[in-house]
Short mmCIF file of C-alpha atoms in Angstrom, two decimals:
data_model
loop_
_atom_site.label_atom_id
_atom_site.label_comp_id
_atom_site.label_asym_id
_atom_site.label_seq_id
_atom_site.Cartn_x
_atom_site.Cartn_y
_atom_site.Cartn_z
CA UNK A 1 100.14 96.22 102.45
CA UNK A 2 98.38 98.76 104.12
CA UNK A 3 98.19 99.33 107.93
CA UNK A 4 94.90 100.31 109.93
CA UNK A 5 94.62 103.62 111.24
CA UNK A 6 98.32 104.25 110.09
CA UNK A 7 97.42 107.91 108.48
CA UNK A 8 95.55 109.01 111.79
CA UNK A 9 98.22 107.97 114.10
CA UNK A 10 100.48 110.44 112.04
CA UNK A 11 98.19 112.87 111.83
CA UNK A 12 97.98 112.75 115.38
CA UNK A 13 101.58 112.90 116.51
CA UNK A 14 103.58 114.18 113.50
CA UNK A 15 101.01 115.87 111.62
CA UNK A 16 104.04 117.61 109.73
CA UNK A 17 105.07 114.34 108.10
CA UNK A 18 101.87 114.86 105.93
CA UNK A 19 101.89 116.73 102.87
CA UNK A 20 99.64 117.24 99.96
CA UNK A 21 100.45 118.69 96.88
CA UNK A 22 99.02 118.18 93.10
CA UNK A 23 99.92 115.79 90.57
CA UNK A 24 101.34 118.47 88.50
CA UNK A 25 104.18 119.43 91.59
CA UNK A 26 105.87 116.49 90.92
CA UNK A 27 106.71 117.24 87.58
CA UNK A 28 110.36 114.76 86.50
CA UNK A 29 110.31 112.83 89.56
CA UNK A 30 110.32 108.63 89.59
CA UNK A 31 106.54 108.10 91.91
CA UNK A 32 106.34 104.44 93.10
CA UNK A 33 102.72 103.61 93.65
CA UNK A 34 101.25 100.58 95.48
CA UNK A 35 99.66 98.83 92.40
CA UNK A 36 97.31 95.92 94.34
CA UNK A 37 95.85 99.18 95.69
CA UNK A 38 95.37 100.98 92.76
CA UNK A 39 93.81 98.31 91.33
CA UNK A 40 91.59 97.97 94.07
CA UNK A 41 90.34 101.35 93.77
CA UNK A 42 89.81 101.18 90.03
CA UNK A 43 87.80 97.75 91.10
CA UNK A 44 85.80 99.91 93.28
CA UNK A 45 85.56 103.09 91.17
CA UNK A 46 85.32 102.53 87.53
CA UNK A 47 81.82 101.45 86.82
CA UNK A 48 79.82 101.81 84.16
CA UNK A 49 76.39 104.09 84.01
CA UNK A 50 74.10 101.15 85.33
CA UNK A 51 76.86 99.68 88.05
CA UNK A 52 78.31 97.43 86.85
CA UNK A 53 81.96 96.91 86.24
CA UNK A 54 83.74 97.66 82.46
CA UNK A 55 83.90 94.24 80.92
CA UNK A 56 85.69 92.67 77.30
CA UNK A 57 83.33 90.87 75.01
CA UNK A 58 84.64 87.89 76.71
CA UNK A 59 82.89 89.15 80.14
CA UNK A 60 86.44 89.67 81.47
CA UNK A 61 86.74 92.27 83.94
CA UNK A 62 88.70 95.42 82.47
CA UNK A 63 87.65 98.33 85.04
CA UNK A 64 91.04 98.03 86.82
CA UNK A 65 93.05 98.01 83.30
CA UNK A 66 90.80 101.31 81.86
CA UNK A 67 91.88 102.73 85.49
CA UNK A 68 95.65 101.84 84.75
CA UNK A 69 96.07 103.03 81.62
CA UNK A 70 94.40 106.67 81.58
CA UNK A 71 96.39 107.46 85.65
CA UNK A 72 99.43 106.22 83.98
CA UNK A 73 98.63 108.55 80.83
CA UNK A 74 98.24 111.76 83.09
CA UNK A 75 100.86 111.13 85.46
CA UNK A 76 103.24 110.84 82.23
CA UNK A 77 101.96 114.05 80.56
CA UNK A 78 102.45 115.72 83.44
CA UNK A 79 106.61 114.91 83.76
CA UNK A 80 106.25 112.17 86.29
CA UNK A 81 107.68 108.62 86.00
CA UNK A 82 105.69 105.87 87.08
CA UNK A 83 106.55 102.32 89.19
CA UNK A 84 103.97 100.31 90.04
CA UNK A 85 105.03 98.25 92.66
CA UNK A 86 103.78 94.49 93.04
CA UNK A 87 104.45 93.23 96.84
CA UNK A 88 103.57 89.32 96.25
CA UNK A 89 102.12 87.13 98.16
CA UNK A 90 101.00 88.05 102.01
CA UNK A 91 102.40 87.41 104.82
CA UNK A 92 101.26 84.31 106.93
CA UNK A 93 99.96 87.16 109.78
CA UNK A 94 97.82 88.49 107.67
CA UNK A 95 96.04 84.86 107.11
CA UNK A 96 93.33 86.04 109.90
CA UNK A 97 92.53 89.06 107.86
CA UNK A 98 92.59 87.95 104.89
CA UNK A 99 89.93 85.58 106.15
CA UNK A 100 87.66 87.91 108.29
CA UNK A 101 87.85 89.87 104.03
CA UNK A 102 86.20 86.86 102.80
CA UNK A 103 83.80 86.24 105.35
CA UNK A 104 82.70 90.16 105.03
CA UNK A 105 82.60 89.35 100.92
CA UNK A 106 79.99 86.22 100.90
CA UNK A 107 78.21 88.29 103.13
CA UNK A 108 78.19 91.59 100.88
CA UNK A 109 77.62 88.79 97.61
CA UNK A 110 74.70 87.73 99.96
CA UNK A 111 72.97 90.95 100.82
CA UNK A 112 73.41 92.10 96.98
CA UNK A 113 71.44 89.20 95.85
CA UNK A 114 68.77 90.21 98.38
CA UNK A 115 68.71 93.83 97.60
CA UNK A 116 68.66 93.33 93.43
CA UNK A 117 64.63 92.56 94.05
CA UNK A 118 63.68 95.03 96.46
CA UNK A 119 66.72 97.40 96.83
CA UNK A 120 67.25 101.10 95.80
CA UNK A 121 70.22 101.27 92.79
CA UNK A 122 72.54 102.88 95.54
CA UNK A 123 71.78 100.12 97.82
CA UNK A 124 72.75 97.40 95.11
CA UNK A 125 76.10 99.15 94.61
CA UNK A 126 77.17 99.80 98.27
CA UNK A 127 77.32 95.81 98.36
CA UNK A 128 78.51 95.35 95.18
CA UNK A 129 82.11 97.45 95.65
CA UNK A 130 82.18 95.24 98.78
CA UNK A 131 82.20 91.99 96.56
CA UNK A 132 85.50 92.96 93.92
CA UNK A 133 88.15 90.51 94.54
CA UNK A 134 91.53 92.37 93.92
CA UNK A 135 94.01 89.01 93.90
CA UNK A 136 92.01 87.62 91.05
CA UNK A 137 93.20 90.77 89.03
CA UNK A 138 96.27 89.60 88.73
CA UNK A 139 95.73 85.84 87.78
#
């Protein structure tokens, strides 16, 4: 899902549509959330203190589940209902994207490689959060 510049075209011309509000404000209502983006950002965010990603003891990747589990636990001791919402596969259209992603990946997979010998810590993890692969998550 997810459509480029979509939040700044409606700032633009309806900025009204907008809202924000806390977590807490939506106290006994159902909240559908996108969940291939919320485990993207939980990919992205979750780290542990030297970088790298929350792992298993089998080297499995478990950032995104850690991420999952303690939103879902505030969201439901605040009143609110949770639906994560799956959207499958994507469409054929976004084939060229999808692409141009994995291009942008190697490359990031690439430069991290490079930087790990002569790169500052911050420098290793820009490229790194460009390397998670969110449709393995859910294989």
């Amino acid at each position: 899902m997810g459509i480029k510049g979509l939040n700044a075209l409606i700032s633009e011309h309806s900025p009204k549509a907008i809202k924000s509000a806390e977590m807490k404000s939506h106290f006994g209502r159902k909240v559908a959330i996108d969940a291939s983006m919320c485990l993207y950002q939980f990919l992205i965010a979750v780290r542990q203190q030297d970088g790298s990603q929350l792992t298993n003891e089998d080297g499995e990747t478990t950032s995104h589940l850690m991420g999952f589990f303690y939103r879902t636990i505030r969201m439901v001791s605040l009143g609110i209902k949770p639906c994560y919402v799956f959207d499958g596969k994507p469409p054929v259209l976004k084939g060229g994207e999808l692409e141009k992603r994995l291009k942008r990946r190697e490359e990031a997979e690439a430069k991290a490689v490079l930087l790990k010998e002569t790169g500052t810590v911050e420098e290793i993890q820009k490229f790194e959060r460009r390397t998670v692969k969110n449709h393995n998550v859910l294989n």
